[in-house]
mmCIF file of C-alpha atoms and ligand atoms in Angstrom:
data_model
loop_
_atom_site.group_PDB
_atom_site.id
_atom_site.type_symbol
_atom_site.label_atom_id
_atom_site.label_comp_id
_atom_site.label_asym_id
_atom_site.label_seq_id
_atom_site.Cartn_x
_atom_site.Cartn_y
_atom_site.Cartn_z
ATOM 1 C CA UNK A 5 38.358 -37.293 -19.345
ATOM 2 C CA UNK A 6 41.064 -39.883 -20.919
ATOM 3 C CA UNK A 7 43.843 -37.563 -23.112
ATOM 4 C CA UNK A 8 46.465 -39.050 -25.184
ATOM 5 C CA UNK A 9 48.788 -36.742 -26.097
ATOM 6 C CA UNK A 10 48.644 -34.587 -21.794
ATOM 7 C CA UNK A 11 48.973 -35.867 -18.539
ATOM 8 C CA UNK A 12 46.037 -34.484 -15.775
ATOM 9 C CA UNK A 13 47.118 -34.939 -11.991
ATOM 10 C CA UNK A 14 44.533 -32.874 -9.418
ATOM 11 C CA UNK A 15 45.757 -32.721 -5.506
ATOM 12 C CA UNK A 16 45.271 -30.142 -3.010
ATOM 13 C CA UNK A 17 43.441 -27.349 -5.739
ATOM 14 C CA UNK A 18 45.970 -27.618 -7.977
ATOM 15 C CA UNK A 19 45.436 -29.459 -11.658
ATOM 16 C CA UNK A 20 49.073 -30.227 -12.682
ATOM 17 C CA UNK A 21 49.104 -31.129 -16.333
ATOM 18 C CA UNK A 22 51.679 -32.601 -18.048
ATOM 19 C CA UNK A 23 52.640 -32.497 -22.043
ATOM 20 C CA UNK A 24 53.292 -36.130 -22.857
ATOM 21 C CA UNK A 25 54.366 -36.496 -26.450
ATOM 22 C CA UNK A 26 57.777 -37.738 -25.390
ATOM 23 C CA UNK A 27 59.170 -39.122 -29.035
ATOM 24 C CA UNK A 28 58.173 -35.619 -30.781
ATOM 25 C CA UNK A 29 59.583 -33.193 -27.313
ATOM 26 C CA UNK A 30 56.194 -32.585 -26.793
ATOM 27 C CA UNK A 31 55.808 -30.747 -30.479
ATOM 28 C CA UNK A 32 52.587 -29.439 -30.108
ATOM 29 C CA UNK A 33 50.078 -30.862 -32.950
ATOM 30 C CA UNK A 34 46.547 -30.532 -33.183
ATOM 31 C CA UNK A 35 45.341 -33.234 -31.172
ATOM 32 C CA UNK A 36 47.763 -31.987 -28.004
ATOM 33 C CA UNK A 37 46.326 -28.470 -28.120
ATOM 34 C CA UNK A 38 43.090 -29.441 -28.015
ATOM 35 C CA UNK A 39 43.261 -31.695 -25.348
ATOM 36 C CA UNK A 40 45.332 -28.865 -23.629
ATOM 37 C CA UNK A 41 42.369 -26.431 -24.234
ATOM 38 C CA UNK A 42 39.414 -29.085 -23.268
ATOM 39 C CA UNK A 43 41.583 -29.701 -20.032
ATOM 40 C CA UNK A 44 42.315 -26.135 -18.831
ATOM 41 C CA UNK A 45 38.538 -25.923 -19.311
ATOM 42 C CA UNK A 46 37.534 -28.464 -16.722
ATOM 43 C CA UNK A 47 40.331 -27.578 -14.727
ATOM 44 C CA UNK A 48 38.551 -23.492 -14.797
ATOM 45 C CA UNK A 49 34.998 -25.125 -14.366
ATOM 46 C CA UNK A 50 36.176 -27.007 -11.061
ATOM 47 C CA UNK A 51 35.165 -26.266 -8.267
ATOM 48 C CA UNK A 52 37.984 -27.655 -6.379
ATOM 49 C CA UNK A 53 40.728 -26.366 -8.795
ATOM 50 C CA UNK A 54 41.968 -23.328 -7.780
ATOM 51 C CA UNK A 55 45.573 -22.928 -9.993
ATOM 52 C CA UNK A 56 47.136 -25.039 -12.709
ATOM 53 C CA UNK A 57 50.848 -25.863 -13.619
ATOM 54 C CA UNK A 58 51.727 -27.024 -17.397
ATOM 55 C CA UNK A 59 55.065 -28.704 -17.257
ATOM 56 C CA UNK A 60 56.428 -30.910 -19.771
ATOM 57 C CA UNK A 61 59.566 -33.713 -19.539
ATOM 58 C CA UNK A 62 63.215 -32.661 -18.129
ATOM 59 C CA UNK A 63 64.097 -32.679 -21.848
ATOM 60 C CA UNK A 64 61.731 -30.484 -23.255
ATOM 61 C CA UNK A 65 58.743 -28.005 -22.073
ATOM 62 C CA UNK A 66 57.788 -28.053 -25.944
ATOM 63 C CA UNK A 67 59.832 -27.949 -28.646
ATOM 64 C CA UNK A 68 57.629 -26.075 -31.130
ATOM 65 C CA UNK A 69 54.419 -26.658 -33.416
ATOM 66 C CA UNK A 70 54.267 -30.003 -34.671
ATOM 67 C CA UNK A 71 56.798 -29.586 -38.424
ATOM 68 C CA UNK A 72 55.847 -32.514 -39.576
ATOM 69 C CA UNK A 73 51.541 -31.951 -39.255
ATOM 70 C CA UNK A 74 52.253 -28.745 -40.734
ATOM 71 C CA UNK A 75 55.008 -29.399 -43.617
ATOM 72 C CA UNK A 76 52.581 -30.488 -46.262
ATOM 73 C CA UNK A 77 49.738 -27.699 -45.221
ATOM 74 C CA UNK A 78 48.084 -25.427 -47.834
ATOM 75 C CA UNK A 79 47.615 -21.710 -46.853
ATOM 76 C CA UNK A 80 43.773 -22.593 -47.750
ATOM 77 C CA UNK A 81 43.761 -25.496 -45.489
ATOM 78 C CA UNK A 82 45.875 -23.243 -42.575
ATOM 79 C CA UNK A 83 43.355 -20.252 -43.209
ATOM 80 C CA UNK A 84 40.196 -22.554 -43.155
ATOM 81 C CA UNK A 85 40.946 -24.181 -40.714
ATOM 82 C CA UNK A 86 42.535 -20.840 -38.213
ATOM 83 C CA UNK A 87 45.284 -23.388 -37.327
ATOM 84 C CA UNK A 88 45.935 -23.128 -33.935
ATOM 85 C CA UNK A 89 44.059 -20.086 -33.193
ATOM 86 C CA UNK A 90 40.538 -21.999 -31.930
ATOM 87 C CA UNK A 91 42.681 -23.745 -29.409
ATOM 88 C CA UNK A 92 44.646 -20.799 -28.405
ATOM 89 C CA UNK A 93 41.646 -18.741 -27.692
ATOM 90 C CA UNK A 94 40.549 -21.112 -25.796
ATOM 91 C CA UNK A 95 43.185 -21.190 -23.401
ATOM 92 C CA UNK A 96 43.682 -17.630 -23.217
ATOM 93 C CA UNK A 97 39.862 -17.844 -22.167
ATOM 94 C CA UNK A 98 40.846 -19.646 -19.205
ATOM 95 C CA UNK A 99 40.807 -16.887 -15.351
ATOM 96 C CA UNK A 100 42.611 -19.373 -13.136
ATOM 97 C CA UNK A 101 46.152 -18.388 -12.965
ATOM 98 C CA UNK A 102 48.279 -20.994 -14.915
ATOM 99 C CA UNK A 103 52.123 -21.454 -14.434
ATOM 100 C CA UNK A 104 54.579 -22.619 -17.277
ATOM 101 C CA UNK A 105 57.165 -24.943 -15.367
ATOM 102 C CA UNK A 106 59.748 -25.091 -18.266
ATOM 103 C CA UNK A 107 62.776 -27.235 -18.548
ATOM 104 C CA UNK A 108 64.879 -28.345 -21.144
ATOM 105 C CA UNK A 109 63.683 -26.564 -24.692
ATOM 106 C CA UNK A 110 60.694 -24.216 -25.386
ATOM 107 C CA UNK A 111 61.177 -23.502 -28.925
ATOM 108 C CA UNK A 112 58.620 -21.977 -31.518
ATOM 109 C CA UNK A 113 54.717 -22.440 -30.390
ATOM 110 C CA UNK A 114 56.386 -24.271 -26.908
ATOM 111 C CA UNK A 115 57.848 -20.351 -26.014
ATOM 112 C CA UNK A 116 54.904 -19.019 -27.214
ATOM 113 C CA UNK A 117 52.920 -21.745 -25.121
ATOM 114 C CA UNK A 118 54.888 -20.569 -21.802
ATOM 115 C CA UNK A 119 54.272 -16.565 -22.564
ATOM 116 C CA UNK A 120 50.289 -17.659 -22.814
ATOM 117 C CA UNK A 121 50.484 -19.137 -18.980
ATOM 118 C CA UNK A 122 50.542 -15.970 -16.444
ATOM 119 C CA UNK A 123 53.893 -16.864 -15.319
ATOM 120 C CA UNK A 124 57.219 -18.496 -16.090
ATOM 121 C CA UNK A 125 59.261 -20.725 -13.632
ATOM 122 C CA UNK A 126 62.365 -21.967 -15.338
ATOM 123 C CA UNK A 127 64.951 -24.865 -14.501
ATOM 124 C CA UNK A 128 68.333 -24.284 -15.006
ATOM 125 C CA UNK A 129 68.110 -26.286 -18.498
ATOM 126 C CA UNK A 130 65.036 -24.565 -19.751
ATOM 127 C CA UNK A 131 66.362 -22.775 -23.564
ATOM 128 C CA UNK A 132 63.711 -20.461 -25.024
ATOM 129 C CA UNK A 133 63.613 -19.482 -28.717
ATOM 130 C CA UNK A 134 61.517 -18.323 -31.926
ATOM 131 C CA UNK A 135 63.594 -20.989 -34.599
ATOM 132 C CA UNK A 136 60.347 -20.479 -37.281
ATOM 133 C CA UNK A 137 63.087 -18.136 -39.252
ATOM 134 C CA UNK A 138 64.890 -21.296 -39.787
ATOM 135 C CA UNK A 139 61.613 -23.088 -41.422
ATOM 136 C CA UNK A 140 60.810 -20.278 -43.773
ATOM 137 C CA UNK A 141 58.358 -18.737 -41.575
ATOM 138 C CA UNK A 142 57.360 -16.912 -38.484
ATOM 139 C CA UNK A 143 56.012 -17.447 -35.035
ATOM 140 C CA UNK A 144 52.012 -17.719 -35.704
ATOM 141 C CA UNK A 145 50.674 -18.391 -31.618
ATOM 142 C CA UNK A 146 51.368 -15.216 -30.570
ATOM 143 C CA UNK A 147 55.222 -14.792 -30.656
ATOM 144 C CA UNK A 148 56.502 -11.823 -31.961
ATOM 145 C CA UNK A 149 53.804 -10.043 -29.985
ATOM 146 C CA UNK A 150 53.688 -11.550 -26.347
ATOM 147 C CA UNK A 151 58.124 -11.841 -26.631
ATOM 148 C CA UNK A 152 58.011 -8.186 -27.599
ATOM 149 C CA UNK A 153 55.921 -6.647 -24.726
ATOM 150 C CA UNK A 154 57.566 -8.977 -22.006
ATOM 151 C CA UNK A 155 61.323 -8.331 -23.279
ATOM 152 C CA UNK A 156 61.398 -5.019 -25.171
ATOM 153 C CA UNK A 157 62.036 -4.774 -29.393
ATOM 154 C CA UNK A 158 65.362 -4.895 -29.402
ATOM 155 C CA UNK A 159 66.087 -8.692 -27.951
ATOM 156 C CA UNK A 160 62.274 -10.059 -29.445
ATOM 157 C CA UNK A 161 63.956 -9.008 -33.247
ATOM 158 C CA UNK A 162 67.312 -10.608 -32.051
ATOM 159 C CA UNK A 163 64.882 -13.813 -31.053
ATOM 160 C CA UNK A 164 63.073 -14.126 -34.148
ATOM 161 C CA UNK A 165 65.497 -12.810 -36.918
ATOM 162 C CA UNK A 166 68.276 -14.841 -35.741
ATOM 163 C CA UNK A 167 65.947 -17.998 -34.230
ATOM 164 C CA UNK A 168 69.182 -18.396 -31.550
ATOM 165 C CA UNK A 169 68.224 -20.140 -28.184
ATOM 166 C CA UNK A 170 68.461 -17.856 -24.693
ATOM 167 C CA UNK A 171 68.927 -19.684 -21.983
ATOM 168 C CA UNK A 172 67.249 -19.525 -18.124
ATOM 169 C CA UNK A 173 69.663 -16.828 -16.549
ATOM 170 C CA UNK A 174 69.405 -14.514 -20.262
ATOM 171 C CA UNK A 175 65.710 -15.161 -19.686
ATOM 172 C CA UNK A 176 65.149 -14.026 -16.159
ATOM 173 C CA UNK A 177 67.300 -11.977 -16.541
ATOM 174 C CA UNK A 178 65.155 -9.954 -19.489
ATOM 175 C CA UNK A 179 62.155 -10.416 -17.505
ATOM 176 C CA UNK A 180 60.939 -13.018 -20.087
ATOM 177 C CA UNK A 181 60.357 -15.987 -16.773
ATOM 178 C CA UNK A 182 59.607 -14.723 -12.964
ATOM 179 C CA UNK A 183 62.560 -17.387 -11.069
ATOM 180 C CA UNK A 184 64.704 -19.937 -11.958
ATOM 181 C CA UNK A 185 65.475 -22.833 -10.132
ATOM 182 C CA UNK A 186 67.657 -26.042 -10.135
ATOM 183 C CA UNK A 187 65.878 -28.802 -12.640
ATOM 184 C CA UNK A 188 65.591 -31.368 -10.056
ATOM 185 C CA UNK A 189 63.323 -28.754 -8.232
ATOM 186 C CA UNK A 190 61.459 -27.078 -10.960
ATOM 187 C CA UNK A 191 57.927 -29.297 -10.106
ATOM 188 C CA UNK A 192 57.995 -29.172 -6.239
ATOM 189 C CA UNK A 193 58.929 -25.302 -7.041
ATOM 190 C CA UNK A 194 55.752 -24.670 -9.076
ATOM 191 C CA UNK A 195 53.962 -26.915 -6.893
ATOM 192 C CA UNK A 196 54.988 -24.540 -4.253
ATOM 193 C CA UNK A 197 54.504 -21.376 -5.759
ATOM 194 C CA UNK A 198 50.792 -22.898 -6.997
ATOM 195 C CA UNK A 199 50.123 -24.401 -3.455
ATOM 196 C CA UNK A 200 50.458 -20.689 -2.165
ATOM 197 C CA UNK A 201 48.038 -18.984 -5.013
ATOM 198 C CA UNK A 202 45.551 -21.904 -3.891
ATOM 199 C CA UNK A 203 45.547 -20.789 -0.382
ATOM 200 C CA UNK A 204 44.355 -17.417 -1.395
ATOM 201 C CA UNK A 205 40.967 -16.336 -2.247
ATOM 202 C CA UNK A 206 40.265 -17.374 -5.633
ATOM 203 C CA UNK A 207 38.170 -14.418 -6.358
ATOM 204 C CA UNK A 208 40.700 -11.857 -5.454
ATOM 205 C CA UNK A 209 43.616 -14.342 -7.785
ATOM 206 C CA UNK A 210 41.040 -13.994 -11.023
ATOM 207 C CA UNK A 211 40.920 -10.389 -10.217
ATOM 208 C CA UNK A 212 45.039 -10.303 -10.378
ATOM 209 C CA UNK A 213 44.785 -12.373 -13.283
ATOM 210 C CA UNK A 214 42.514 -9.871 -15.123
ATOM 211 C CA UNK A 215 43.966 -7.005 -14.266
ATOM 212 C CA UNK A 216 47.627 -7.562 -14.799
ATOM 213 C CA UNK A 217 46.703 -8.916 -18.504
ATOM 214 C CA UNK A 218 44.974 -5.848 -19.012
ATOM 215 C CA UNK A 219 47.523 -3.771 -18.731
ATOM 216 C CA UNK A 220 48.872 -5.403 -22.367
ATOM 217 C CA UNK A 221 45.888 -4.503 -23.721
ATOM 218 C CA UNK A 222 45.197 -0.690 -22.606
ATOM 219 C CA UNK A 223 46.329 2.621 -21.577
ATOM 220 C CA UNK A 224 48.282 3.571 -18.660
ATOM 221 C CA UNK A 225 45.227 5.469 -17.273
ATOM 222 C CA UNK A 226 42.464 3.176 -18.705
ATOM 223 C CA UNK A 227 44.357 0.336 -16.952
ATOM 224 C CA UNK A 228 45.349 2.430 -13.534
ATOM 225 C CA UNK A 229 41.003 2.897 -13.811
ATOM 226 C CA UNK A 230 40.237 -0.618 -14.444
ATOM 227 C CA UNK A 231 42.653 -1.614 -11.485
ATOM 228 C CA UNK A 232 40.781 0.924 -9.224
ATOM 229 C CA UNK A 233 37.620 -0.977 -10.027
ATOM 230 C CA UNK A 234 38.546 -3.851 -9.320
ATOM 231 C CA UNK A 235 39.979 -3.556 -6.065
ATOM 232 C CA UNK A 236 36.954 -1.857 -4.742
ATOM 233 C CA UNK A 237 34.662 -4.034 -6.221
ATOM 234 C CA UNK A 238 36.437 -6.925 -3.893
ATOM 235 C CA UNK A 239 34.893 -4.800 -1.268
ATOM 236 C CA UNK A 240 31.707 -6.498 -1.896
ATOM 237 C CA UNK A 241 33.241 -9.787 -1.386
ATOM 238 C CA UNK A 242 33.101 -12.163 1.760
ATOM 239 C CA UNK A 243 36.627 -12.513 1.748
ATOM 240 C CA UNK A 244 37.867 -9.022 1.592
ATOM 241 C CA UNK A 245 36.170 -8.966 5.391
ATOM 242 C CA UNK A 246 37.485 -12.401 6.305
ATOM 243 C CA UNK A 247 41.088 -11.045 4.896
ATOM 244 C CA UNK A 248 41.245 -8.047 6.715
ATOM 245 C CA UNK A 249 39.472 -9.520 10.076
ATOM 246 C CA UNK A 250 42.095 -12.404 10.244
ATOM 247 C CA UNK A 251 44.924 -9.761 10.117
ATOM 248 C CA UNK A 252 43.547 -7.529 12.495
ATOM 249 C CA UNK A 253 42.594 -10.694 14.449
ATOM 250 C CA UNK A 254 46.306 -11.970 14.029
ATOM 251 C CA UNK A 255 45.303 -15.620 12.803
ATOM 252 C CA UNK A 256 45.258 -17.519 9.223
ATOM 253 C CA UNK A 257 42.587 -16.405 6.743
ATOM 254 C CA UNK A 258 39.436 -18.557 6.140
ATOM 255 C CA UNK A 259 38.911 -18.321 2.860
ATOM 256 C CA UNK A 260 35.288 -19.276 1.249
ATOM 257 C CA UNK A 261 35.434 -17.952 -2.519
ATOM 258 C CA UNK A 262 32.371 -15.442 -2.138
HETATM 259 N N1 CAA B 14 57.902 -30.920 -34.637
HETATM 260 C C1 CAA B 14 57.886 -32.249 -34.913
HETATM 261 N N2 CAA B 14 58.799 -33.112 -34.392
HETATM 262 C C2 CAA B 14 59.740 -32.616 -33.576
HETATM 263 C C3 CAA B 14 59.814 -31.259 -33.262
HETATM 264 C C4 CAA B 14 58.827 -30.389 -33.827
HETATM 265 N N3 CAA B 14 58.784 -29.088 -33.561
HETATM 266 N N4 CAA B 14 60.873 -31.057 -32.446
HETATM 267 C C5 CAA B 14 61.433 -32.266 -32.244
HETATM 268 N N5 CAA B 14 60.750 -33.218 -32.935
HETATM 269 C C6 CAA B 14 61.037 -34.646 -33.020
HETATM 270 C C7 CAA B 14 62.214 -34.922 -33.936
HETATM 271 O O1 CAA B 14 61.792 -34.926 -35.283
HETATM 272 C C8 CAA B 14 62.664 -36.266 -33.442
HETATM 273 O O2 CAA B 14 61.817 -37.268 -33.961
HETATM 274 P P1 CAA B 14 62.446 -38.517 -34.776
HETATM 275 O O3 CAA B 14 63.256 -39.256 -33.752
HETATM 276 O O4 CAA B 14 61.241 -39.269 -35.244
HETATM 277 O O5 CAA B 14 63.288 -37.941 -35.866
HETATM 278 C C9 CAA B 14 62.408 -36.190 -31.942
HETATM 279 O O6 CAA B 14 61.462 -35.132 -31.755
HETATM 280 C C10 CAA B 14 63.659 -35.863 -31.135
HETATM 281 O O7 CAA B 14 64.211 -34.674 -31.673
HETATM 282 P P2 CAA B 14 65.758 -34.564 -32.119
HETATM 283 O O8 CAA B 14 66.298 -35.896 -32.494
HETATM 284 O O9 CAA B 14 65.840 -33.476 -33.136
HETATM 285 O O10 CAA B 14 66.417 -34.110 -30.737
HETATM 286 P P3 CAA B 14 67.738 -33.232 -30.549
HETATM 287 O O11 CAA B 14 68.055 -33.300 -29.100
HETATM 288 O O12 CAA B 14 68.790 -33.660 -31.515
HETATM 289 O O13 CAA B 14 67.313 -31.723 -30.959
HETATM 290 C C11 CAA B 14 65.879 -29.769 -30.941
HETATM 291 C C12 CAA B 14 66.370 -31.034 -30.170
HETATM 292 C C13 CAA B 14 67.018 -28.755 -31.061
HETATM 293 C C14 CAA B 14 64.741 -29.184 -30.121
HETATM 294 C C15 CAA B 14 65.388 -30.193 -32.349
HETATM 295 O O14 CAA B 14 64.506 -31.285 -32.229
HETATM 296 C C16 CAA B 14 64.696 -29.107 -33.104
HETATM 297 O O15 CAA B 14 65.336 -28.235 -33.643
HETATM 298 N N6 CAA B 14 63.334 -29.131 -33.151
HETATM 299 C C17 CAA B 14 62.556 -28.190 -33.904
HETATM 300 C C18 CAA B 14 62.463 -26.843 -33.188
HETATM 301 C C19 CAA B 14 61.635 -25.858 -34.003
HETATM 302 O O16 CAA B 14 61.991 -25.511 -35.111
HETATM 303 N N7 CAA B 14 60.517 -25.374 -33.425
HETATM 304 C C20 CAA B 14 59.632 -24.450 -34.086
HETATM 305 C C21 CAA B 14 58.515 -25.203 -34.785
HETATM 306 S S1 CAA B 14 57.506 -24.163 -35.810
HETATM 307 C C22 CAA B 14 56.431 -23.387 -34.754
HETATM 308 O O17 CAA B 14 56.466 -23.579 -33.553
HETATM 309 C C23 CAA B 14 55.429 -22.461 -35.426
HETATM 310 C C24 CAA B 14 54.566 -21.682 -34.509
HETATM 311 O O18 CAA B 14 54.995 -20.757 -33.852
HETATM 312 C C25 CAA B 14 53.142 -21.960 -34.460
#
């Protein structure tokens, strides 16, 4: 599919896919997010796809929801048309893991864009932060509640009240991104850390997928349950037996996806 406003690179199971609205710092408009979602679609269809990396430019992961689609918006026109939330849905629809490779700024709906991939790897540069306060708003992609969960009340209020940036060491730090590495490294990094995921079986790396996000969404014990279900439904799986075998066997698993 030809995008405008992304970037779509496949190799070796992994769809890397780039935000490319360099003069706007990758400000995320309509037309971006829903070439995002209709990408990250194909990308989960795939057969050969196994993990995807969003990245954006050294400059800037995203540097929020597009201010100047938005500034002249109608709260009929935002309600009608459930700005943003279609396209969000979408991607949180998605059960290949995605990582966030984040330098430079992810401000507004691009921090909120990061928090919606499974993980975070951050370059040295990367500068995360909830600035809506400063536009007479509030986060609207999911902000106030993904921030909260992953870093606790106390520093999500501090985010959005005050809109001040954190950068990559506060941020790993509060658990908000999984590593941070130098900038020069942050693609071979991800590329790395997605080359291993594709190795595995992709069955049993949908099954992490959906059951780490459900513990944001359930009980302790509900979630402990769902866990248990899920690991011994893998049992039924070609690849639990190939797993196990090749590590009793002492040699490199074969893995077929069934
Ligand atoms: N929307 C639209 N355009 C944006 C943008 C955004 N969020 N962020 C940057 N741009 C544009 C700038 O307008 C500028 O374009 P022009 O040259 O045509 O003026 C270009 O990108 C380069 O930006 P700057 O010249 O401002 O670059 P800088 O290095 O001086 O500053 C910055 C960088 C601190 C990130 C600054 O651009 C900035 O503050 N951006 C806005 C950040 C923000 O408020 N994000 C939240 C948006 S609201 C939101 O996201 C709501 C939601 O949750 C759904």
């Amino acid at each position: 599919m030809a995008y405008e406003t992304i970037i779509v690179e496949n190799s070796d199971g992994i769809a890397l896919i780039t935000l490319n609205r360099p003069d706007a710092l990758n400000a995320l408009n309509s037309q971006l997010l829903g070439e995002l979602a209709d990408a990250v679609e194909e990308a989960d269809r795939s057969d050969k796809i196994r993990c995807i990396v969003l990245t954006g430019s050294e400059k800037a992961f995203a540097a929020g929801a597009d201010i100047k689609e938005m500034a002249d918006k109608s709260f009929v026109e935002m309600y009608r048309s459930n700005f943003f939330g279609a396209e969000s849905d979408r991607f949180l629809r998605v059960r290949k893991p995605i990582i966030a490779a984040v330098a430079g700024y992810a401000l507004g709906g691009g921090c909120e864009l990061a928090m919606m991939c499974d993980f975070i790897i951050a370059a040295d540069t990367a500068k995360f932060g909830q600035p809506e306060i400063n536009l007479g708003v509030i986060a609207g992609i999911g902000g106030t509640q993904r921030m909260t969960r992953f870093v606790g009340k106390s520093k999500s209020m501090d985010m959005h009240l005050t809109g001040r940036f954190m950068n990559a060491e506060e941020a790993e730090s509060c658990g908000l991104v999984s590593r941070v590495v130098p900038a020069k490294k942050l693609r071979d990094e991800a590329m790395s850390a997605a080359g291993k995921i594709a190795e595995k079986s992709l069955l049993a790396t949908m099954a992490v997928k959906d059951t780490v996000n459900r513990a944001y969404e359930t009980t302790l014990a509900e979630g402990i349950n769902y866990e248990r279900r899920m690991f011994q439904s893998l049992f039924a799986t070609e690849d639990q037996a190939e797993g196990m075998a090749s590590y009793i066997d002492k040699r490199e698993p074969q893995f077929r996806d069934k």
